[in-house]
Coordinates of C-alpha atoms in Angstrom, one line a residue:
X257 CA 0.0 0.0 0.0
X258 CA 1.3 3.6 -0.9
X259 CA 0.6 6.6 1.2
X260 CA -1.6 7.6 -1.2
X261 CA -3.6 4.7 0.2
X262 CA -3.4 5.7 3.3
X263 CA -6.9 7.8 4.4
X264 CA -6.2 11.1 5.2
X265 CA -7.6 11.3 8.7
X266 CA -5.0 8.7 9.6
X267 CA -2.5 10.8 8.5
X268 CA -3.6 13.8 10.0
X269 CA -4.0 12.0 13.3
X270 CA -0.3 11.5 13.1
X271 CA 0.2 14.9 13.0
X272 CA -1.9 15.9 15.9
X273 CA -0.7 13.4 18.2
X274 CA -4.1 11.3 18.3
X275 CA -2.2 7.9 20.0
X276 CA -5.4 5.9 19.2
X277 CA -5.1 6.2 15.3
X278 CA -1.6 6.5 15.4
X279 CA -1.2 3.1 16.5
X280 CA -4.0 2.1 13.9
X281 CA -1.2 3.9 11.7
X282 CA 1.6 1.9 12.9
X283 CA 0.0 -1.8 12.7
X284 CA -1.2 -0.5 8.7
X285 CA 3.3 0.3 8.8
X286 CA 4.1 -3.0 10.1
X287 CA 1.7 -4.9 7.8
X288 CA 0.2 -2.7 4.6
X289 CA -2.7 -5.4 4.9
X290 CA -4.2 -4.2 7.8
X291 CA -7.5 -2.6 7.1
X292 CA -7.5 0.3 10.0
X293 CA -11.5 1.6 10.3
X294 CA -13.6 -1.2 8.7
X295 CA -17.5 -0.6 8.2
X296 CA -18.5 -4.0 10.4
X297 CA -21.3 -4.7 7.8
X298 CA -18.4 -5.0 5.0
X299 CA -15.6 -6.9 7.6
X300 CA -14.9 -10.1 9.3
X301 CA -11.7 -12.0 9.4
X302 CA -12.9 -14.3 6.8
X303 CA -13.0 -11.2 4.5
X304 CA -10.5 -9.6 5.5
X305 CA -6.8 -9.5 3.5
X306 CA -4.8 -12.4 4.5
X307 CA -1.5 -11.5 5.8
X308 CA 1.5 -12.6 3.8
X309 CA 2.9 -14.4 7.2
X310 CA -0.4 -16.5 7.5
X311 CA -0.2 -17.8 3.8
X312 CA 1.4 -21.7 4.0
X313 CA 0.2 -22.7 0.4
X314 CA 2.8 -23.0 -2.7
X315 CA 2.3 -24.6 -6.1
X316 CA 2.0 -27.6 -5.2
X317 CA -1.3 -26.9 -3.1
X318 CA -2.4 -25.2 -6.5
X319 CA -1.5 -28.1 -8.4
X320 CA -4.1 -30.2 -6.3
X321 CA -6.6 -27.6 -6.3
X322 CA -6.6 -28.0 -10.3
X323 CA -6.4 -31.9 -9.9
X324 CA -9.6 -32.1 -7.5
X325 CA -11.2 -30.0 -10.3
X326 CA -10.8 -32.3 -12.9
X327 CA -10.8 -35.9 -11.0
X328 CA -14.1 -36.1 -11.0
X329 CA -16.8 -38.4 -12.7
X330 CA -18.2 -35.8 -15.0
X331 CA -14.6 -34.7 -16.0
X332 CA -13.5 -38.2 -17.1
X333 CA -16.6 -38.7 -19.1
X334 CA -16.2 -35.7 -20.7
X335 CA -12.7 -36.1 -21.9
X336 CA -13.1 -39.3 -22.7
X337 CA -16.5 -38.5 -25.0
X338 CA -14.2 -36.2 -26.7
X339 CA -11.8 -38.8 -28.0
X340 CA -14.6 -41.0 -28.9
X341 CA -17.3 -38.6 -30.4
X342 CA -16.0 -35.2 -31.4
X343 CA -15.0 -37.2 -34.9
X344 CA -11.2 -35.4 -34.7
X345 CA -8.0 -37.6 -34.7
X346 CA -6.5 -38.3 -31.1
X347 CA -3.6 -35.8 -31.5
X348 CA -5.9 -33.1 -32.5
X349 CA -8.3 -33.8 -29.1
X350 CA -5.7 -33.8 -27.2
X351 CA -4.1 -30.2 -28.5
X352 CA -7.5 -28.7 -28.3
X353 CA -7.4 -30.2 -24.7
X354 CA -4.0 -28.6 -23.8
X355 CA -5.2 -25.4 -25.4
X356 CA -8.0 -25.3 -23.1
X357 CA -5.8 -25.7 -20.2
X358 CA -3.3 -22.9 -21.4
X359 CA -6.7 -20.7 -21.6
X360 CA -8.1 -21.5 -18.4
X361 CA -4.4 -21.2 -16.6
X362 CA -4.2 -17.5 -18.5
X363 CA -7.6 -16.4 -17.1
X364 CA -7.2 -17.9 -13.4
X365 CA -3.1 -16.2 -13.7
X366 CA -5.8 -12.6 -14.0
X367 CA -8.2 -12.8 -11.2
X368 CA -5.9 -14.7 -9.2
X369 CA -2.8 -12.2 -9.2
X370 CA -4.7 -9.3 -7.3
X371 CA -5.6 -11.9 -4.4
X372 CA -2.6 -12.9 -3.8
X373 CA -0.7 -9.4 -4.0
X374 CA -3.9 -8.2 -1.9
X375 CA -4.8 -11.3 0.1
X376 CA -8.4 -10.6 -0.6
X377 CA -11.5 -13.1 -2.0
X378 CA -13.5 -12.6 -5.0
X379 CA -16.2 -11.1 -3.5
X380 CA -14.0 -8.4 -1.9
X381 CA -12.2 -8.4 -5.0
X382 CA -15.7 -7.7 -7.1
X383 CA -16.0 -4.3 -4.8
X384 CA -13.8 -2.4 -6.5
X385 CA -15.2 -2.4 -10.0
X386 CA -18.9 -3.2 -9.1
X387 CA -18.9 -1.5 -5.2
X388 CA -18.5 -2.3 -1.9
X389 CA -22.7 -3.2 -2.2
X390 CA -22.5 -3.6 -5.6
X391 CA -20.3 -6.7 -5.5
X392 CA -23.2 -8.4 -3.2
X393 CA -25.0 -9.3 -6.6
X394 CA -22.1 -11.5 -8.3
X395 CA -21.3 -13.1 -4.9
X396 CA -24.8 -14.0 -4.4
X397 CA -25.2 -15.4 -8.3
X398 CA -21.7 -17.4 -8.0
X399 CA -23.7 -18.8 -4.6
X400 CA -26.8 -19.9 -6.0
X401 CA -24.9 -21.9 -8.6
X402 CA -22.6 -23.2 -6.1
X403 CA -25.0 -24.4 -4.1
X404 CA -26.9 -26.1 -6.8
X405 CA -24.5 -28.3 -8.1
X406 CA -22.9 -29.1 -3.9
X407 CA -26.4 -30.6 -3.9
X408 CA -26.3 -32.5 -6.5
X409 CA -22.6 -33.8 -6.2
X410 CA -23.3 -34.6 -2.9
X411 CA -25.9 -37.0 -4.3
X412 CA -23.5 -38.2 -7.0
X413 CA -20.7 -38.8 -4.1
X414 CA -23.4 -40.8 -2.0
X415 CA -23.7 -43.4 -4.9
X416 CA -20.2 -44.0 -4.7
X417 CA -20.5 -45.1 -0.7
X418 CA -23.7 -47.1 -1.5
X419 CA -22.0 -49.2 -4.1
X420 CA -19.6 -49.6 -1.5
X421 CA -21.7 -50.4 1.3
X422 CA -23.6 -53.0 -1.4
X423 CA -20.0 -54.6 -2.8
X424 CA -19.1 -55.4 0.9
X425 CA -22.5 -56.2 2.2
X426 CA -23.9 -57.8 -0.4
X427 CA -27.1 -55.6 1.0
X428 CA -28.7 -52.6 -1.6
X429 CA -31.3 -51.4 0.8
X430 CA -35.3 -52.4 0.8
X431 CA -38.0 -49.9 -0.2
X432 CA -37.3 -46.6 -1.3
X433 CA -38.0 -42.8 0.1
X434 CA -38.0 -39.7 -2.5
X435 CA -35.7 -42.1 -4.9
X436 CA -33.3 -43.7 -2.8
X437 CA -32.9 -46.9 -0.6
X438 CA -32.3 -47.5 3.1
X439 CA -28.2 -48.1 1.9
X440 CA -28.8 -44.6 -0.1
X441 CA -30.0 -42.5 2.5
X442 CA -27.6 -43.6 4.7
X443 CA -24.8 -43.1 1.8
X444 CA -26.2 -39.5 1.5
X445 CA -26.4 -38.4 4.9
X446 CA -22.4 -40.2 5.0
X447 CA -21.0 -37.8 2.5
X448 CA -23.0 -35.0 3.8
X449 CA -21.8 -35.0 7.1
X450 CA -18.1 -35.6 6.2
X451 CA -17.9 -33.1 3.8
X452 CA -19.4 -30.5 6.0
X453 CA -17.3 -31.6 9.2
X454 CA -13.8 -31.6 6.6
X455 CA -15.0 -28.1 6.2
X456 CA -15.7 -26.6 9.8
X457 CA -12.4 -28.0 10.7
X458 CA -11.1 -24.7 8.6
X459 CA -8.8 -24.2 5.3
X460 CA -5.8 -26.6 6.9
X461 CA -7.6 -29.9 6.8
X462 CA -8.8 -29.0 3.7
X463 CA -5.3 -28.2 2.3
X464 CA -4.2 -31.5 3.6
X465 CA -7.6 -33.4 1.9
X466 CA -6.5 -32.4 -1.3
X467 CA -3.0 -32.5 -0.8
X468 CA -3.6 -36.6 -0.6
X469 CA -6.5 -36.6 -3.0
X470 CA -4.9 -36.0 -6.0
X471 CA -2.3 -38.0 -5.8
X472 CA -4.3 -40.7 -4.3
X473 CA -6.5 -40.5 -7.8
X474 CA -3.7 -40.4 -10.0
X475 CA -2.3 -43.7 -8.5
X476 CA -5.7 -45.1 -8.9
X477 CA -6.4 -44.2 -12.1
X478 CA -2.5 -45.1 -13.4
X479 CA -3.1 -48.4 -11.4
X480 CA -6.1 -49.2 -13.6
X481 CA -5.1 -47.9 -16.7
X482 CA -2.5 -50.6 -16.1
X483 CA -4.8 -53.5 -15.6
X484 CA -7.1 -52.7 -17.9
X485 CA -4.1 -52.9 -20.6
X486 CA -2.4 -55.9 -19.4
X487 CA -6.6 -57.6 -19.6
X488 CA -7.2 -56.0 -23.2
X489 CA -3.2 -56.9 -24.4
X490 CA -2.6 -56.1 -27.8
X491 CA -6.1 -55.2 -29.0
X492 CA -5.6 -51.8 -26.6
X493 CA -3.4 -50.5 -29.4
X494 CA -5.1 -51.3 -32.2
X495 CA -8.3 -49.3 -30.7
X496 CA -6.0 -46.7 -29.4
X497 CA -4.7 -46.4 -33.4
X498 CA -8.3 -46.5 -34.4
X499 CA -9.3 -43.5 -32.0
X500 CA -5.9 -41.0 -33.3
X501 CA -7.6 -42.0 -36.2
X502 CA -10.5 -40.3 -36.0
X503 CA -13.8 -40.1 -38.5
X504 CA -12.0 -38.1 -41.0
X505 CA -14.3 -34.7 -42.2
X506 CA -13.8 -31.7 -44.1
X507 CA -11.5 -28.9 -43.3
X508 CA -14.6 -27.2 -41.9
X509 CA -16.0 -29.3 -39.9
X510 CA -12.1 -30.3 -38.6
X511 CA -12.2 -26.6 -37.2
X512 CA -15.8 -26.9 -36.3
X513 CA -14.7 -29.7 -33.9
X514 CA -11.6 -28.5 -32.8
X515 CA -13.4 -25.0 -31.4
X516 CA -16.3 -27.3 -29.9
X517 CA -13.2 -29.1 -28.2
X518 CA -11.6 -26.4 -26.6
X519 CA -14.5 -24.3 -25.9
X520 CA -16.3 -27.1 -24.1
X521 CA -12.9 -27.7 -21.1
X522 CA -12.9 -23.8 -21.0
X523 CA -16.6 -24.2 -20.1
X524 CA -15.8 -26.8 -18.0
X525 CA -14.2 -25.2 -15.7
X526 CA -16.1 -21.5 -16.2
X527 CA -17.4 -21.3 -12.5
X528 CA -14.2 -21.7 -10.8
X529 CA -12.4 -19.3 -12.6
X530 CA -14.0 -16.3 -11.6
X531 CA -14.2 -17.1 -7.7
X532 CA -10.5 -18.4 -8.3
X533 CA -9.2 -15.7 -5.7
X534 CA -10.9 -17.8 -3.0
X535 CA -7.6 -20.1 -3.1
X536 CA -5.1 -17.9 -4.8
X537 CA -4.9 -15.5 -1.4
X538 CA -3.8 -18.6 0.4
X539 CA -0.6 -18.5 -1.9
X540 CA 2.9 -17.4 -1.2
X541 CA 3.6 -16.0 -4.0
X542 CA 2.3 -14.6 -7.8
X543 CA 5.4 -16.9 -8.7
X544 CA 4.0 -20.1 -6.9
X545 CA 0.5 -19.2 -8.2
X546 CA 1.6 -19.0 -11.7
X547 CA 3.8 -22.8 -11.3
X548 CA 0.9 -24.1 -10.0
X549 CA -1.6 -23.4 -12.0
X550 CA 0.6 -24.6 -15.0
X551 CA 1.6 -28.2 -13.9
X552 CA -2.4 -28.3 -12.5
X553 CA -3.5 -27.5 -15.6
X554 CA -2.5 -28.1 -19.1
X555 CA 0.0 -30.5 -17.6
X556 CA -2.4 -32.4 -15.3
X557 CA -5.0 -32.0 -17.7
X558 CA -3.1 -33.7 -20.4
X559 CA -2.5 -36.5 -18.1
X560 CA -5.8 -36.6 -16.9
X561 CA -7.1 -37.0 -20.4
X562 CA -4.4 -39.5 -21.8
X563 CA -5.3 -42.2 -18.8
X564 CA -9.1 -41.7 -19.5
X565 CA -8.0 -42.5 -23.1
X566 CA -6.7 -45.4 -22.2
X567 CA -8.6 -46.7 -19.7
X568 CA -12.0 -46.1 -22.0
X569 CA -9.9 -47.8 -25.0
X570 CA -9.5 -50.5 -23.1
X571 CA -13.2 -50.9 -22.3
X572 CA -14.2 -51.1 -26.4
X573 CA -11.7 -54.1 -26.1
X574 CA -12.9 -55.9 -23.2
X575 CA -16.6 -54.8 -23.7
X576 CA -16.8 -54.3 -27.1
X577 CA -17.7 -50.8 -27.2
X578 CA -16.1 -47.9 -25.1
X579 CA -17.3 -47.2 -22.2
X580 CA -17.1 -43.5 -21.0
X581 CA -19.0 -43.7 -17.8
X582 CA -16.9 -44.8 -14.5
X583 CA -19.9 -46.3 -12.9
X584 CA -20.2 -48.6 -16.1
X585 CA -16.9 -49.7 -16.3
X586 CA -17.4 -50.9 -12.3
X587 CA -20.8 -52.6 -13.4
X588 CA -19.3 -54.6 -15.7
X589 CA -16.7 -56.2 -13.8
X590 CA -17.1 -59.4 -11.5
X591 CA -14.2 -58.3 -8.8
X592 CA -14.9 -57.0 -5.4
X593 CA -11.9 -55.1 -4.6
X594 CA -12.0 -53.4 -7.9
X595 CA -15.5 -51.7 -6.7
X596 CA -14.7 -51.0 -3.4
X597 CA -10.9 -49.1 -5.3
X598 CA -13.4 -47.4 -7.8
X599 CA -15.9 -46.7 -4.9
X600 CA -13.7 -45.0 -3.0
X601 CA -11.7 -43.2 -5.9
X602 CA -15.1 -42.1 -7.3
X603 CA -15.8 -40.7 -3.3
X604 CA -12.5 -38.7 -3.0
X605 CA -12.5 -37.4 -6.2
X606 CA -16.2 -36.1 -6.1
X607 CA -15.7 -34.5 -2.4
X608 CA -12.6 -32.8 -3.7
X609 CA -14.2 -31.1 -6.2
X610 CA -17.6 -30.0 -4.6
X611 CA -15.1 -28.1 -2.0
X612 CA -13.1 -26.6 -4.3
X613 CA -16.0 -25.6 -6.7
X614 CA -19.2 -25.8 -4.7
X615 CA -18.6 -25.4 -1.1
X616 CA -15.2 -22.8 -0.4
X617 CA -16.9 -20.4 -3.0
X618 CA -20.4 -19.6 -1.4
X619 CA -19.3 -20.1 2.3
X620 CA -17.3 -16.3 1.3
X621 CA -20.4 -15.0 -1.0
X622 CA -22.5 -15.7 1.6
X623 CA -20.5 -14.0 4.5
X624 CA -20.2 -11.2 2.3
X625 CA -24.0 -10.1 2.2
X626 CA -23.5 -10.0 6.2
X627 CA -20.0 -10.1 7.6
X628 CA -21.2 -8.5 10.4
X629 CA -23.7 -11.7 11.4
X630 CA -22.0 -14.3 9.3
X631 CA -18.9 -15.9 9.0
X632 CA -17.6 -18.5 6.8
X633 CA -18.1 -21.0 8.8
X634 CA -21.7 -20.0 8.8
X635 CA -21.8 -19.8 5.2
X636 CA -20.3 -22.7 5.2
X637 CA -23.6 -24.3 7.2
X638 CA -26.2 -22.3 5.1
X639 CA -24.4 -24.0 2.1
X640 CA -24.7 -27.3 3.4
X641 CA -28.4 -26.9 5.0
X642 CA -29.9 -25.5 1.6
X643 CA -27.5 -28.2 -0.9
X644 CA -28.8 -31.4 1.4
X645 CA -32.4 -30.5 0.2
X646 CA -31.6 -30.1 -3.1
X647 CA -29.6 -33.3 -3.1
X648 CA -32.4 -34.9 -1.7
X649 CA -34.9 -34.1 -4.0
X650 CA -32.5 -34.7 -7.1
X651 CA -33.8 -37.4 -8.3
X652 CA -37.6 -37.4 -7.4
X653 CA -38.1 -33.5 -8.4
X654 CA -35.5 -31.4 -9.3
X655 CA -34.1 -33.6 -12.4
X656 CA -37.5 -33.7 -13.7
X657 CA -37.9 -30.0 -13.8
X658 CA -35.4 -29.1 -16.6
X659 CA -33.8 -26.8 -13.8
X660 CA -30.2 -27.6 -15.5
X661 CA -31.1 -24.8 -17.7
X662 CA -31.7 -22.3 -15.2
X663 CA -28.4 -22.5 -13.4
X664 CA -26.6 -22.9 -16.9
X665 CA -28.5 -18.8 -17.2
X666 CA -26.6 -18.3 -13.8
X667 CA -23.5 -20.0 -14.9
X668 CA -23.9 -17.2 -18.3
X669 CA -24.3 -14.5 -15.6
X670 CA -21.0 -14.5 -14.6
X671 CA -18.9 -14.5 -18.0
X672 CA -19.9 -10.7 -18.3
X673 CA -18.8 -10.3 -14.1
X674 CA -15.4 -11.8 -15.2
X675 CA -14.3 -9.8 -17.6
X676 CA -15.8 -6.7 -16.0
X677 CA -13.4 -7.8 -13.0
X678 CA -10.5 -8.0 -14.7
X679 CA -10.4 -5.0 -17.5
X680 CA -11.5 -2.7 -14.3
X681 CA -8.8 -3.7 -12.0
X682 CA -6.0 -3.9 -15.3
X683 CA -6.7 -1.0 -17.4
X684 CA -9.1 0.9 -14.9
X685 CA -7.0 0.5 -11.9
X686 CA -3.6 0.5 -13.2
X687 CA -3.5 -3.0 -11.1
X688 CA -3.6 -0.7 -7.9
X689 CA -6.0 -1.0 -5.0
X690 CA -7.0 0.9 -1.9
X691 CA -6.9 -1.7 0.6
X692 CA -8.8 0.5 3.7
X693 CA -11.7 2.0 0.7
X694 CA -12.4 -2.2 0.1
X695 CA -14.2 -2.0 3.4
X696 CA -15.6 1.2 3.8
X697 CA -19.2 2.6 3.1
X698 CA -17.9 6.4 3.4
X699 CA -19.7 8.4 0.5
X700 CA -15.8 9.8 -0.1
X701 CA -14.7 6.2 -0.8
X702 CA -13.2 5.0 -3.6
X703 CA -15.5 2.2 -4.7
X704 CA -18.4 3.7 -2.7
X705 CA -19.7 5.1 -6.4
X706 CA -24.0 5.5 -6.3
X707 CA -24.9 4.7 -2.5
X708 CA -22.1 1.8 -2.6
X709 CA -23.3 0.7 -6.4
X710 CA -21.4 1.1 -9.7
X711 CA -24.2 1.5 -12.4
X712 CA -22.0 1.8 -15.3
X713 CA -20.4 -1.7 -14.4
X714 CA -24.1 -2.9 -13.7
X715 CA -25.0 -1.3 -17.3
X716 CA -21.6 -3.8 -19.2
X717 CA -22.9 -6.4 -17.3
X718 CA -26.8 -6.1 -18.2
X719 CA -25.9 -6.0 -22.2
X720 CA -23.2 -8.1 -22.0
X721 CA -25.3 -10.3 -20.2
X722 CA -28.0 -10.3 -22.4
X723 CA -25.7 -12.3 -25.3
X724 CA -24.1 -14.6 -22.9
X725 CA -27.8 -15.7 -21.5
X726 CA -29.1 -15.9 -24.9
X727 CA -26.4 -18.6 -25.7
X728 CA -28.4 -20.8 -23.6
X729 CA -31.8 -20.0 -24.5
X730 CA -31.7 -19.0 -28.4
X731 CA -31.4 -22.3 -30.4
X732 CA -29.9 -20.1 -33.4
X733 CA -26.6 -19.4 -31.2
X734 CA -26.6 -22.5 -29.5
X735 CA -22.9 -23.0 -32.1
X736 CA -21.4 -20.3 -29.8
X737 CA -22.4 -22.0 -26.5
X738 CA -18.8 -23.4 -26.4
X739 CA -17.2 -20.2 -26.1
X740 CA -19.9 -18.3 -24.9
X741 CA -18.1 -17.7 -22.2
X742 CA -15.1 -16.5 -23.2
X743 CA -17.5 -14.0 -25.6
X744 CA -19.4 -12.8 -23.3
X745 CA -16.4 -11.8 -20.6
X746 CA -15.0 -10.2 -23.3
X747 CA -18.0 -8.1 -24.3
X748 CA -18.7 -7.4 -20.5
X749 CA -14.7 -6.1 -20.5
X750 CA -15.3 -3.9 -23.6
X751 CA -18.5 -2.4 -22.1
X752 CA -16.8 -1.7 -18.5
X753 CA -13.8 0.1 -20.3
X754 CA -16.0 2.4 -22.7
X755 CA -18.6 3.6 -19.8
X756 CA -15.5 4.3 -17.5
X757 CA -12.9 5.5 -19.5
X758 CA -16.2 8.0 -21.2
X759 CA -17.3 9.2 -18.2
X760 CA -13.9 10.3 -16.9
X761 CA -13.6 11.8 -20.0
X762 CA -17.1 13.6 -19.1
X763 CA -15.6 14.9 -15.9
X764 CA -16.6 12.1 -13.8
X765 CA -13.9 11.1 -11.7
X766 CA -12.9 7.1 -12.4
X767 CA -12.5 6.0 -8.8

């Protein structure tokens, strides 16, 4: 922090001798961190910026962040229905695959820089270019999709301990309740409860979960890729040759494919990168950020894909046809301790990435609407309370209701927030920040704006928005909903830098 982030009441204090702010003066001196005068209903410890002493995480912590994001069911199905179905040869899945990595590691390097120089979360981080209320709405939308999909992972988790429970026990449960059997239920309410007790023990048990859980998945996953090719012998590289094959098509539809490719992994991992200061102020340093988010991306991507490319070749050889579902591949083979491995693999791998993608993220949104009444350990709670219901009613209700559609409209709300974020605290900020204004609602504040709300920002994101929303709902763009993302940040950036940059040209100061 420079003095010319320093309020001027503090420094005038100095001068008068006040011993009370001077000393306010001297902890801001001894860490430029330390926010002085905070407004209590903008401040709690959870908000505010971590001090560089506390931070314990390096690249390797990254790294594993990255890795619980992809080992998951969903992420091995979709990379290996890539290989199989996007009708390009191997090599060229696996560069769009990489290029998606390199893509998703430049936009986290963005939003994740200011955290760690700041030590601040995204929705602290969303004050300075929407305002210090203003930010409330993006927390709140990255929240509601959060909490969704928690929900519904947690459901997805719970079938993992129920085939288990039904491997070892031979027992699948009697009658059912709202979808699910006695073994289900008690599955669900299993994951539930660890998940939310791995949480409440704070950010240190977490760091170790998925400090072992990646690894631990890799091993797995390595370990099977090996039996499955020593089972499917020499007919695993003849289907391996026949997938770098590919279907053949015109140039075209080659480049057609190729987009669809790398837009569909940026998507992929669309929410996280946003919120992505959540983790990054736990790091050291930019430079630790920067290593870790390269070997946890593109690199462990890469990997990640290559193994699910083997292990679902392997399937077409043993099964006949490939197989891109976990859970299949587990069906379909008579041996107990390969579905208790799989269970558990399939367990770790789903609880890492509902906390790094559903859970971590709305337990700060959420303490952000009220820092002054809750904390994120509270949030943490109102996550879990609000996801259990929605878990439980997945498959009874709320997969019957076509509601996937309404959070993919969230999920298109924050594109526009993104690149609002990023072009306002780049070319709007210079990539400078007042630390105390973060967390104050003085009228003279620097992101205070209209009553604590930025409506030029709130006018890029409405039109922006408008494009990245119809991507979901307008059949005639549904071509773009691959990079939608990416299109509409980069309208919502555009927009943010006109409005500003015109109305300090107006006279308007750009605060």
């Amino acid at each position: 922090m420079s003095h010319d982030d320093v309020p001027l009441e503090v420094i005038m204090s100095l001068r008068d001798g006040n011993p009370s702010t001077a000393h306010a003066r001297s902890a801001a001196d001894h860490d430029p961190l330390t926010v002085t005068s905070p407004d209590p209903t903008l401040y709690n410890d959870d908000l505010a910026p971590l001090p560089h002493k506390k931070r314990k995480w390096g690249a390797f912590a990254i790294f594993n962040v990255w890795s619980s994001d992809i080992h998951s069911l969903f992420g091995y199905t979709l990379a290996a229905t890539l290989f199989t179905t996007s009708g390009l040869n191997g090599w060229w899945v696996f560069a769009g695959i990489i290029l998606a990595g390199f893509i998703v590691m430049l936009l986290v390097n963005l939003t994740g820089k200011p955290s760690v120089k700041y030590g601040i979360p995204y929705p602290v981080m969303a004050r300075a270019a929407m305002g210090v209320r203003g930010a409330q709405f993006p927390a709140l939308v990255r929240a509601t999709v959060a909490i969704f999909w928690y929900g519904v992972q947690t459901y997805f988790a719970s079938t993992a301990i129920a085939l288990l429970i039904t491997a070892t026990t031979g027992h699948s449960g009697g009658g059912t309740f709202l979808g699910m059997s006695s073994v289900g239920w008690i599955s669900y309410l299993v994951v539930a409860v660890f998940q939310l007790g791995l949480f409440l023990r704070g950010i240190d048990w977490i760091t170790r979960y998925l400090n072992w859980a990646g690894p631990l998945v890799y091993m797995v996953m390595i370990a099977l890729a090996v039996i499955i090719w020593n089972e499917a012998g020499s007919g695993l590289l003849t289907e391996l040759g026949n997938i770098f094959a590919g279907s053949g098509g015109d140039g075209s539809t080659s480049v057609s494919a190729f987009v669809s490719v790398v837009g569909t992994m940026v998507a992929y991992f669309a929410a996280v990168i946003i919120n992505y200061g959540d983790f990054a102020r736990f790091v050291k340093t930019e430079r630790q950020m920067a290593w870790g988010n390269f070997i946890g991306l593109p690199v462990s991507l890469a990997l990640f894909s290559y193994l699910a490319l083997v292990i679902t070749a392997g399937t077409g050889v043993l099964f006949g046809k490939p197989l891109t579902n976990p859970s299949d591949i587990v069906d379909r083979v008579d041996n107990t301790w390969l579905t208790v491995i799989a269970a558990l693999t399939f367990f770790t791998a789903t609880v890492g990435i509902n906390l790094v993608a559903n859970f971590i993220p709305p337990a700060y949104d959420l303490t952000n609407t009220s820092p002054d009444i809750i904390s994120a350990r509270g949030g943490g709670v109102i996550t879990a309370l609000v996801a259990f219901v929605v878990g439980a009613l997945w498959i009874p209700v709320i997969s019957h209701l076509g509601l996937a559609r309404f959070v993919e409209t969230l999920g298109a709300l924050l594109a526009p927030l993104y690149g609002i974020m990023v072009i306002d605290y780049y070319l709007i900020r210079k990539q400078r920040l007042n630390v105390q204004d973060l967390f104050t609602d003085e009228p003279g504040g620097a992101y205070y704006y209209n009553r604590g709300w930025n409506v030029r920002a709130l006018a890029a994101f409405g039109l922006a928005a408008i494009f990245s929303v119809s991507t979901v709902w307008d059949s005639a763009l549904q071509d773009l909903t691959g990079f939608a993302w990416i299109f509409g940040a980069a309208l919502g950036a555009a927009l943010h830098y006109l409005f500003m940059r015109r109305s300090a040209s107006a006279g308007a100061p750009v605060r």
